[in-house]
Short mmCIF file of C-alpha atoms in Angstrom, two decimals:
data_model
loop_
_atom_site.label_atom_id
_atom_site.label_comp_id
_atom_site.label_asym_id
_atom_site.label_seq_id
_atom_site.Cartn_x
_atom_site.Cartn_y
_atom_site.Cartn_z
CA MET A 24 61.36 57.66 -71.73
CA LYS A 25 58.53 58.65 -73.99
CA GLU A 26 55.07 58.49 -72.48
CA ILE A 27 51.59 58.09 -74.31
CA THR A 28 48.43 58.96 -72.16
CA ILE A 29 44.99 57.96 -72.83
CA SER A 30 42.69 60.32 -70.84
CA PRO A 31 39.87 60.15 -70.19
CA VAL A 32 39.04 56.32 -70.70
CA THR A 33 35.47 56.62 -72.16
CA ARG A 34 32.20 54.80 -71.54
CA ILE A 35 32.90 53.91 -67.97
CA GLU A 36 31.55 55.16 -64.73
CA GLY A 37 33.99 57.75 -63.21
CA HIS A 38 37.12 59.06 -64.43
CA ALA A 39 40.36 57.08 -65.42
CA GLY A 40 43.42 57.23 -67.64
CA VAL A 41 46.02 54.96 -69.16
CA ARG A 42 49.67 55.52 -69.29
CA ILE A 43 51.95 53.90 -71.60
CA TYR A 44 55.74 54.09 -71.13
CA LEU A 45 58.03 53.45 -74.32
CA ASN A 46 61.54 52.56 -74.55
CA ASP A 47 64.19 54.19 -76.86
CA ARG A 48 63.00 51.87 -79.59
CA GLY A 49 59.42 52.97 -79.36
CA GLU A 50 58.38 49.85 -77.92
CA VAL A 51 56.06 49.32 -74.79
CA ASP A 52 58.19 49.17 -71.76
CA SER A 53 54.97 49.28 -69.23
CA ALA A 54 51.54 50.40 -69.13
CA HIS A 55 49.11 51.00 -66.30
CA PHE A 56 45.57 51.83 -65.70
CA GLN A 57 45.34 54.88 -63.51
CA VAL A 58 42.68 56.29 -61.41
CA VAL A 59 43.20 59.78 -59.49
CA GLU A 60 39.54 60.14 -58.12
CA LEU A 61 39.41 60.13 -54.18
CA ARG A 62 36.22 59.55 -52.34
CA GLY A 63 36.34 59.19 -48.61
CA PHE A 64 33.18 57.10 -47.68
CA GLU A 65 35.14 54.83 -45.25
CA LYS A 66 36.30 57.58 -43.24
CA PHE A 67 33.08 59.91 -43.16
CA LEU A 68 31.00 56.83 -42.09
CA ILE A 69 32.89 56.87 -38.71
CA GLY A 70 30.77 58.44 -36.12
CA ALA A 71 27.34 57.72 -37.86
CA SER A 72 24.83 55.39 -36.26
CA ILE A 73 25.22 51.83 -38.03
CA GLU A 74 21.54 52.13 -39.12
CA GLU A 75 22.55 54.96 -41.26
CA ALA A 76 24.83 52.91 -43.17
CA PRO A 77 22.38 51.57 -45.66
CA ARG A 78 21.10 55.14 -46.33
CA ILE A 79 24.44 56.56 -46.65
CA THR A 80 26.45 54.08 -48.73
CA PRO A 81 23.89 54.21 -51.73
CA ARG A 82 25.27 57.83 -52.38
CA ILE A 83 28.66 56.19 -53.21
CA CYS A 84 27.35 55.58 -56.62
CA GLY A 85 24.32 56.36 -58.70
CA ILE A 86 24.78 53.13 -61.08
CA CYS A 87 25.02 50.50 -58.37
CA PRO A 88 23.56 52.08 -55.20
CA SER A 89 21.23 48.97 -54.52
CA ALA A 90 24.41 46.74 -53.92
CA HIS A 91 25.73 49.19 -51.22
CA HIS A 92 22.33 49.53 -49.67
CA LEU A 93 21.71 45.86 -49.37
CA ALA A 94 25.34 45.00 -48.35
CA ALA A 95 25.20 47.68 -45.69
CA ALA A 96 21.63 46.20 -44.59
CA LYS A 97 23.11 42.66 -44.38
CA ALA A 98 25.83 43.90 -42.18
CA THR A 99 23.47 45.74 -39.98
CA ASP A 100 21.31 42.50 -39.56
CA GLN A 101 24.35 40.77 -38.08
CA ILE A 102 25.05 43.77 -35.59
CA TYR A 103 21.70 43.61 -34.40
CA GLY A 104 21.51 39.77 -34.34
CA VAL A 105 18.37 39.42 -36.58
CA GLU A 106 17.46 37.66 -39.59
CA PRO A 107 14.85 38.92 -42.05
CA PRO A 108 11.57 37.02 -42.76
CA ALA A 109 11.13 35.30 -45.86
CA THR A 110 9.11 37.98 -47.67
CA GLY A 111 11.97 40.49 -46.73
CA LYS A 112 14.60 38.31 -48.13
CA LYS A 113 12.48 37.99 -51.31
CA LEU A 114 12.08 41.77 -51.58
CA ARG A 115 15.77 42.27 -50.99
CA GLU A 116 16.59 39.75 -53.86
CA LEU A 117 14.02 41.56 -56.04
CA LEU A 118 15.69 44.86 -55.38
CA SER A 119 19.03 43.31 -56.21
CA ILE A 120 17.65 41.85 -59.62
CA GLY A 121 16.30 45.18 -60.56
CA GLN A 122 19.88 46.74 -60.39
CA PHE A 123 21.25 43.93 -62.39
CA ILE A 124 18.75 44.50 -65.00
CA HIS A 125 19.14 48.15 -65.46
CA SER A 126 23.00 48.13 -64.97
CA HIS A 127 23.81 45.12 -67.36
CA ALA A 128 21.37 46.59 -69.91
CA LEU A 129 23.35 49.84 -69.80
CA HIS A 130 26.49 48.41 -70.13
CA PHE A 131 25.86 45.84 -72.81
CA PHE A 132 23.73 48.00 -75.09
CA MET A 133 25.11 51.44 -74.44
CA LEU A 134 28.70 51.18 -73.40
CA ALA A 135 29.91 47.95 -74.92
CA ALA A 136 27.72 47.28 -78.17
CA PRO A 137 29.13 50.19 -79.91
CA ASP A 138 32.57 48.87 -80.18
CA PHE A 139 31.27 45.53 -81.53
CA ILE A 140 28.32 46.70 -83.65
CA LEU A 141 29.87 49.78 -85.07
CA GLY A 142 33.27 48.47 -85.00
CA HIS A 143 36.37 49.30 -82.58
CA ASP A 144 37.84 51.45 -85.54
CA ALA A 145 34.77 53.44 -86.38
CA PRO A 146 35.03 57.28 -85.96
CA ALA A 147 34.95 58.23 -82.37
CA GLU A 148 32.23 60.65 -82.99
CA GLU A 149 30.08 57.86 -84.25
CA ARG A 150 31.32 55.03 -81.92
CA ASN A 151 28.93 55.65 -78.97
CA VAL A 152 25.17 55.45 -77.90
CA ILE A 153 23.85 58.05 -80.35
CA GLY A 154 25.80 56.51 -83.11
CA LEU A 155 24.23 53.05 -82.12
CA ALA A 156 20.66 54.59 -81.85
CA ARG A 157 21.12 55.93 -85.41
CA HIS A 158 22.58 52.52 -86.77
CA SER A 159 20.03 50.26 -84.88
CA PRO A 160 17.03 52.48 -83.57
CA ASP A 161 14.99 49.31 -82.54
CA LEU A 162 17.78 47.94 -80.53
CA ALA A 163 18.26 51.24 -78.84
CA LYS A 164 14.52 51.54 -78.02
CA LYS A 165 14.53 48.00 -76.62
CA ALA A 166 17.60 48.66 -74.58
CA ILE A 167 15.84 51.64 -72.96
CA ALA A 168 12.83 49.67 -72.20
CA ALA A 169 14.73 47.00 -70.42
CA ARG A 170 16.74 49.51 -68.36
CA LYS A 171 13.47 51.26 -67.58
CA PHE A 172 12.07 48.19 -66.10
CA GLY A 173 15.09 47.97 -63.73
CA GLN A 174 14.74 51.43 -62.58
CA ARG A 175 11.12 50.98 -61.91
CA LEU A 176 11.65 47.65 -60.16
CA THR A 177 14.12 49.34 -58.01
CA GLU A 178 11.73 52.45 -57.21
CA ALA A 179 8.99 50.01 -56.32
CA VAL A 180 10.76 47.79 -54.07
CA GLY A 181 13.69 50.18 -52.87
CA GLY A 182 11.55 53.39 -52.50
CA LYS A 183 13.72 55.36 -54.91
CA PRO A 184 15.13 54.75 -58.35
CA ILE A 185 18.43 56.13 -57.79
CA HIS A 186 19.23 55.89 -54.06
CA PRO A 187 16.95 53.31 -52.48
CA SER A 188 16.14 53.46 -48.65
CA ASN A 189 13.76 50.62 -47.86
CA ALA A 190 16.22 48.10 -46.80
CA LEU A 191 16.91 48.50 -43.08
CA PRO A 192 18.20 46.31 -40.09
CA GLY A 193 15.89 43.12 -40.01
CA GLY A 194 14.35 43.34 -43.38
CA MET A 195 12.44 45.92 -45.45
CA SER A 196 10.32 48.86 -44.52
CA THR A 197 7.65 48.85 -47.17
CA PRO A 198 5.61 45.96 -48.51
CA LEU A 199 5.00 45.46 -52.22
CA THR A 200 1.18 45.87 -53.00
CA GLU A 201 -0.57 43.52 -55.28
CA GLY A 202 -1.48 46.32 -57.68
CA LYS A 203 2.33 47.31 -58.00
CA ARG A 204 3.22 43.62 -58.38
CA ALA A 205 0.84 43.47 -61.25
CA GLU A 206 2.19 46.45 -62.82
CA LEU A 207 5.68 45.17 -62.59
CA MET A 208 4.85 41.81 -63.91
CA THR A 209 3.65 43.22 -67.11
CA MET A 210 6.94 45.07 -67.48
CA ALA A 211 9.01 41.96 -66.55
CA ASN A 212 7.49 39.96 -69.24
CA GLU A 213 8.22 42.51 -71.72
CA ALA A 214 11.69 42.82 -70.46
CA LEU A 215 12.37 38.95 -70.57
CA GLY A 216 10.97 39.08 -74.29
CA ILE A 217 13.58 41.55 -75.14
CA ALA A 218 16.31 39.58 -73.19
CA ARG A 219 15.46 36.32 -75.04
CA GLU A 220 15.32 38.06 -78.52
CA GLY A 221 18.63 39.96 -77.66
CA TRP A 222 20.37 36.69 -77.05
CA ASP A 223 20.56 36.26 -80.95
CA LEU A 224 22.66 39.46 -81.16
CA ALA A 225 24.69 38.83 -77.99
CA ARG A 226 25.67 35.12 -78.96
CA GLY A 227 27.47 36.55 -82.09
CA LEU A 228 29.16 39.59 -80.42
CA LEU A 229 32.56 38.13 -80.30
CA ASP A 230 32.47 36.46 -83.66
CA GLY A 231 35.72 37.24 -85.45
CA VAL A 232 37.18 38.97 -82.14
CA ASP A 233 40.44 37.46 -80.82
CA THR A 234 39.45 36.91 -77.38
CA GLU A 235 43.11 36.47 -76.17
CA PHE A 236 43.49 40.21 -76.44
CA GLY A 237 43.66 41.47 -72.85
CA ALA A 238 43.51 38.07 -71.35
CA VAL A 239 45.14 37.74 -67.85
CA THR A 240 45.61 34.47 -65.92
CA THR A 241 44.06 34.83 -62.52
CA GLY A 242 41.90 33.20 -59.90
CA PHE A 243 38.26 33.98 -59.49
CA LEU A 244 35.80 34.88 -56.71
CA GLY A 245 32.02 34.82 -56.80
CA MET A 246 28.89 33.84 -54.93
CA ALA A 247 27.07 30.50 -55.49
CA ASN A 248 24.18 28.94 -53.46
CA ASN A 249 24.59 25.07 -53.70
CA GLY A 250 26.11 25.64 -57.30
CA VAL A 251 23.30 27.82 -58.52
CA TYR A 252 23.82 31.62 -59.55
CA SER A 253 22.76 33.91 -56.67
CA THR A 254 23.23 37.50 -55.92
CA CYS A 255 22.43 37.55 -52.28
CA ASP A 256 22.66 34.26 -50.80
CA GLY A 257 25.37 31.60 -50.39
CA PRO A 258 29.25 31.54 -49.62
CA ALA A 259 31.80 33.45 -51.79
CA MET A 260 33.80 30.63 -53.58
CA MET A 261 37.19 30.94 -54.52
CA LEU A 262 38.71 29.41 -57.69
CA GLY A 263 42.40 29.16 -58.59
CA PRO A 264 43.52 29.79 -62.23
CA ASP A 265 43.16 26.17 -63.10
CA GLY A 266 39.62 25.97 -61.69
CA ASN A 267 40.71 24.24 -58.54
CA HIS A 268 38.69 24.98 -55.49
CA LEU A 269 40.67 27.28 -52.98
CA GLY A 270 38.09 27.76 -50.29
CA SER A 271 34.94 29.82 -49.49
CA PHE A 272 33.82 32.44 -46.87
CA SER A 273 30.58 34.16 -45.77
CA GLY A 274 31.46 36.80 -43.46
CA GLN A 275 34.19 38.02 -41.10
CA ASP A 276 36.34 35.16 -42.06
CA TYR A 277 37.04 36.88 -45.56
CA THR A 278 39.92 38.45 -43.88
CA ASN A 279 41.60 34.87 -43.86
CA PHE A 280 41.57 34.80 -47.44
CA ILE A 281 41.66 38.40 -49.10
CA GLU A 282 44.30 41.14 -48.67
CA GLU A 283 44.13 44.77 -50.05
CA TYR A 284 47.29 46.41 -51.23
CA SER A 285 48.01 49.55 -53.12
CA GLU A 286 50.42 50.64 -55.89
CA ASP A 287 51.85 54.11 -56.43
CA TRP A 288 50.31 54.80 -59.80
CA SER A 289 46.72 54.88 -58.66
CA TYR A 290 44.22 55.77 -56.03
CA LEU A 291 42.39 52.66 -56.81
CA LYS A 292 42.83 49.84 -54.26
CA PHE A 293 43.99 46.42 -55.31
CA ALA A 294 43.04 43.16 -53.75
CA ARG A 295 44.34 39.49 -54.04
CA PHE A 296 44.01 36.13 -52.39
CA LYS A 297 46.50 35.69 -49.40
CA GLY A 298 49.49 33.99 -50.57
CA GLY A 299 50.03 36.07 -53.54
CA ASN A 300 47.33 34.80 -55.93
CA TYR A 301 45.52 37.44 -57.94
CA TYR A 302 41.75 37.00 -58.85
CA ARG A 303 38.96 38.59 -60.54
CA VAL A 304 35.13 39.07 -59.97
CA GLY A 305 32.00 39.91 -61.83
CA PRO A 306 30.07 38.00 -64.62
CA LEU A 307 33.13 36.15 -66.18
CA ALA A 308 33.90 34.84 -62.48
CA ARG A 309 30.47 34.09 -61.63
CA LEU A 310 29.98 31.95 -64.68
CA ASN A 311 33.21 30.11 -63.93
CA ILE A 312 32.02 29.31 -60.62
CA VAL A 313 28.45 28.33 -60.86
CA GLN A 314 27.11 24.97 -62.13
CA LYS A 315 23.99 26.51 -63.51
CA MET A 316 22.12 29.86 -63.69
CA GLY A 317 18.83 28.35 -62.14
CA THR A 318 16.57 29.78 -64.83
CA GLU A 319 15.52 28.11 -68.30
CA HIS A 320 16.72 30.27 -70.85
CA ALA A 321 19.95 31.49 -69.03
CA ASP A 322 20.82 27.84 -68.49
CA ALA A 323 20.47 27.22 -72.21
CA ALA A 324 22.60 30.55 -72.88
CA LEU A 325 25.15 29.29 -70.38
CA ALA A 326 25.53 25.88 -72.15
CA GLU A 327 26.19 27.54 -75.57
CA TYR A 328 28.64 29.81 -73.77
CA ARG A 329 30.46 26.92 -72.35
CA GLU A 330 30.68 25.23 -75.77
CA TRP A 331 32.59 28.04 -76.90
CA PHE A 332 34.73 28.98 -73.88
CA GLY A 333 34.82 25.86 -71.77
CA THR A 334 33.78 25.51 -68.04
CA LEU A 335 36.48 28.11 -67.11
CA THR A 336 37.91 30.98 -69.26
CA GLN A 337 40.42 33.86 -68.70
CA ALA A 338 39.28 35.57 -71.82
CA THR A 339 38.57 39.30 -70.60
CA LEU A 340 36.33 40.07 -73.66
CA ALA A 341 34.06 37.17 -72.68
CA TYR A 342 32.87 39.44 -69.68
CA ASN A 343 30.50 41.03 -72.34
CA LEU A 344 28.86 38.01 -73.07
CA ALA A 345 28.85 36.50 -69.51
CA ARG A 346 27.14 39.82 -68.43
CA TYR A 347 24.42 39.35 -70.98
CA ILE A 348 23.58 35.91 -69.72
CA GLU A 349 23.29 37.46 -66.26
CA PHE A 350 20.88 40.02 -67.65
CA LEU A 351 18.81 37.21 -69.14
CA ALA A 352 18.84 35.24 -65.93
CA SER A 353 17.85 38.32 -64.04
CA CYS A 354 14.95 39.06 -66.22
CA GLU A 355 13.69 35.37 -65.76
CA ARG A 356 14.22 35.56 -62.03
CA ALA A 357 12.15 38.89 -61.78
CA VAL A 358 9.35 37.09 -63.52
CA GLN A 359 9.61 34.24 -61.06
CA LEU A 360 9.70 36.48 -57.75
CA LEU A 361 6.85 38.51 -59.14
CA SER A 362 4.92 35.43 -59.92
CA ASP A 363 5.33 34.25 -56.04
CA PRO A 364 2.15 34.97 -54.04
CA GLY A 365 4.55 35.45 -50.91
CA ILE A 366 6.17 38.53 -52.42
CA THR A 367 3.30 40.65 -51.42
CA GLY A 368 3.31 39.37 -47.77
CA SER A 369 2.97 41.77 -44.77
CA GLU A 370 5.77 40.05 -42.71
CA ILE A 371 8.95 41.87 -44.10
CA ARG A 372 10.96 42.81 -40.94
CA THR A 373 12.13 41.16 -37.91
CA PRO A 374 12.12 43.83 -34.98
CA VAL A 375 15.63 44.93 -33.68
CA GLY A 376 16.68 45.97 -30.26
CA ALA A 377 20.12 46.67 -28.91
CA VAL A 378 23.36 45.94 -30.58
CA VAL A 379 24.11 42.12 -30.09
CA ASN A 380 27.37 41.93 -32.19
CA ARG A 381 30.30 44.74 -32.33
CA ARG A 382 31.05 43.77 -35.87
CA GLY A 383 28.89 42.88 -39.08
CA VAL A 384 30.02 41.94 -42.40
CA GLY A 385 27.68 42.06 -45.48
CA ILE A 386 28.64 40.28 -48.74
CA ILE A 387 26.66 40.15 -51.93
CA GLU A 388 26.93 40.14 -55.41
CA ALA A 389 26.81 43.60 -57.33
CA PRO A 390 26.53 43.75 -61.10
CA ARG A 391 30.57 44.16 -61.31
CA GLY A 392 31.24 41.52 -58.76
CA THR A 393 31.63 40.74 -55.14
CA LEU A 394 30.90 43.60 -52.68
CA ILE A 395 32.00 43.44 -48.99
CA HIS A 396 30.89 45.84 -46.39
CA ASP A 397 32.75 45.45 -43.10
CA TYR A 398 31.73 47.60 -40.07
CA THR A 399 32.67 47.64 -36.41
CA VAL A 400 30.62 49.68 -33.95
CA ASP A 401 30.65 50.48 -30.20
CA GLU A 402 28.11 49.38 -27.60
CA ASN A 403 25.50 52.01 -28.76
CA GLY A 404 25.95 51.21 -32.56
CA ILE A 405 28.12 54.12 -33.57
CA ILE A 406 30.59 53.11 -36.41
CA GLU A 407 34.19 52.82 -35.10
CA ARG A 408 35.63 51.27 -38.36
CA CYS A 409 34.41 50.71 -41.91
CA ASN A 410 36.13 48.91 -44.78
CA LEU A 411 34.60 48.45 -48.20
CA ILE A 412 35.93 46.02 -50.77
CA VAL A 413 34.25 46.57 -54.20
CA ALA A 414 34.37 44.87 -57.48
CA THR A 415 36.40 47.29 -59.33
CA CYS A 416 39.17 47.01 -56.51
CA GLN A 417 39.22 43.45 -56.99
CA ASN A 418 39.36 43.56 -60.81
CA ASN A 419 42.10 46.34 -60.71
CA TYR A 420 44.91 43.85 -61.28
CA GLY A 421 43.21 42.24 -64.26
CA MET A 422 42.42 45.71 -65.79
CA ASP A 423 46.01 46.97 -65.22
CA ARG A 424 47.58 43.81 -66.74
CA GLY A 425 45.17 43.50 -69.55
CA VAL A 426 45.97 47.28 -70.53
CA GLU A 427 49.55 46.51 -70.82
CA ASP A 428 48.84 43.40 -72.79
CA MET A 429 46.77 45.13 -75.31
CA ALA A 430 49.17 48.07 -75.52
CA ARG A 431 52.08 45.85 -76.40
CA ARG A 432 49.97 44.43 -79.31
CA VAL A 433 48.63 47.77 -80.85
CA VAL A 434 51.47 50.36 -80.18
CA GLU A 435 53.68 50.47 -83.47
CA ASN A 436 56.66 52.49 -84.00
CA GLY A 437 56.20 54.47 -80.80
CA ALA A 438 52.57 55.64 -81.97
CA LEU A 439 49.09 54.88 -80.86
CA THR A 440 46.19 55.48 -83.39
CA GLU A 441 42.81 56.28 -82.27
CA GLY A 442 41.38 52.90 -83.12
CA ALA A 443 44.23 51.19 -81.19
CA ALA A 444 43.57 53.44 -78.27
CA ASN A 445 39.90 52.28 -78.14
CA ARG A 446 40.91 48.73 -78.33
CA ILE A 447 43.09 49.42 -75.09
CA GLU A 448 39.67 51.06 -73.71
CA MET A 449 37.81 47.98 -74.69
CA ILE A 450 39.73 45.83 -72.26
CA ILE A 451 38.99 48.36 -69.38
CA ARG A 452 35.35 48.66 -70.59
CA ALA A 453 34.70 44.66 -70.54
CA TYR A 454 34.97 44.83 -66.68
CA ASP A 455 32.47 47.72 -66.56
CA PRO A 456 34.38 49.52 -63.88
CA CYS A 457 32.65 51.70 -61.18
CA ILE A 458 35.39 54.20 -60.28
CA SER A 459 33.29 56.23 -57.94
CA CYS A 460 32.72 52.87 -55.91
CA ALA A 461 36.23 51.91 -55.83
CA THR A 462 38.68 54.83 -54.85
CA HIS A 463 39.66 54.38 -51.31
CA ALA A 464 43.32 55.36 -51.26
CA ILE A 465 45.86 53.72 -49.33
CA GLY A 466 49.50 54.89 -49.81
CA ARG A 467 50.75 57.76 -51.98
CA MET A 468 50.81 58.26 -55.78
CA PRO A 469 51.32 61.08 -58.37
CA LEU A 470 48.55 63.26 -59.02
CA LYS A 471 49.05 64.84 -62.28
CA ILE A 472 47.57 63.27 -65.43
CA GLU A 473 47.29 64.96 -68.80
CA CYS A 474 44.36 64.99 -70.89
CA VAL A 475 45.59 64.36 -74.62
CA ARG A 476 42.79 62.52 -76.17
CA ARG A 477 38.96 62.88 -75.68
CA THR A 478 36.15 60.59 -77.41
#
């Protein structure tokens, strides 16, 4: 059996490849998305104090450290039996929003846009962020400015721009000063202006693109707070493939609904609803689940989006557009929070004492989808068990099946052109996978993967 390998998959976080297997007629027999990285955070957290989890887990990833920081902090709140005060919760949400802004701006403008603006068949040496900057320098400058605001917001609220450290059991360690609030407010308004202006580009991103490419029929999982888009509060809602409500969870009960499993071709875990139904998470899932975004301009964009795709869509490439609507909503929400007089309050943490509960589960929305941190500790707060279920694991089935769908469409006479290979990568790229976050092996797999193509 002939094999075609795409390695590495480009413009994603981490290292991955695609293997396509052909039959004797040169037709695609099967294809898989393969990850061979291995990181052992779930193991080496064992033996650490639970209060260290919010400081250790951001090191899992440099792109989405705030999500791990906040999920771990939320879990420690439960273990110590405390609820952060109102200002502490607002600061945590603001930290989450900062990450969404810089992560979504990075993906949309720098990782995804080259395929759509320059063309998926453009030469590989041009089809990248440098080529985009040459083609559309003003767009590139605005993208950098928006992402800069997200990083500065993360730094101001989280203490560091890359691996934040200010969230801790019971709330936050450092308040936001009035001077810093005013500085961030100016930047937030600038970022919102960029996001609003950019919607004119985003709304036409998929014009002329067959959105059936890479489509997979699955259920969906995402957080909503009384039907309103939320990244920190509310239960995780489950939808079936036809949009029917399957249930919801908000803590330890997630194990009643989700199961993890492995396949022998990847170190990347898989997840599915119990009963065998596959699902996806992230921007596409969240926009399928929520009734509204909760901000003026994002709600208007969501209405347009639903005119094109309906209230529920399986179109994988629509992830790119859904992600932009979240970027717009995040910029609006940042302005709202920074306009709130309570954001500079001094009551930011509830004091903690001894361990109250031996288990804590923190669930939030990361930019790439629902994130679950599950810790079990002894009576002294030492971690005995840790399980992390990250968005990319939950999207693994969708990426794997989308890769095979696209491979069947573009492999011709047993050959794969450069442009056709990039179209397969575009399906993976739509999910904005974070491989560093997601590689926690269960089971065995082959390790060898050959590098035959690089862009």
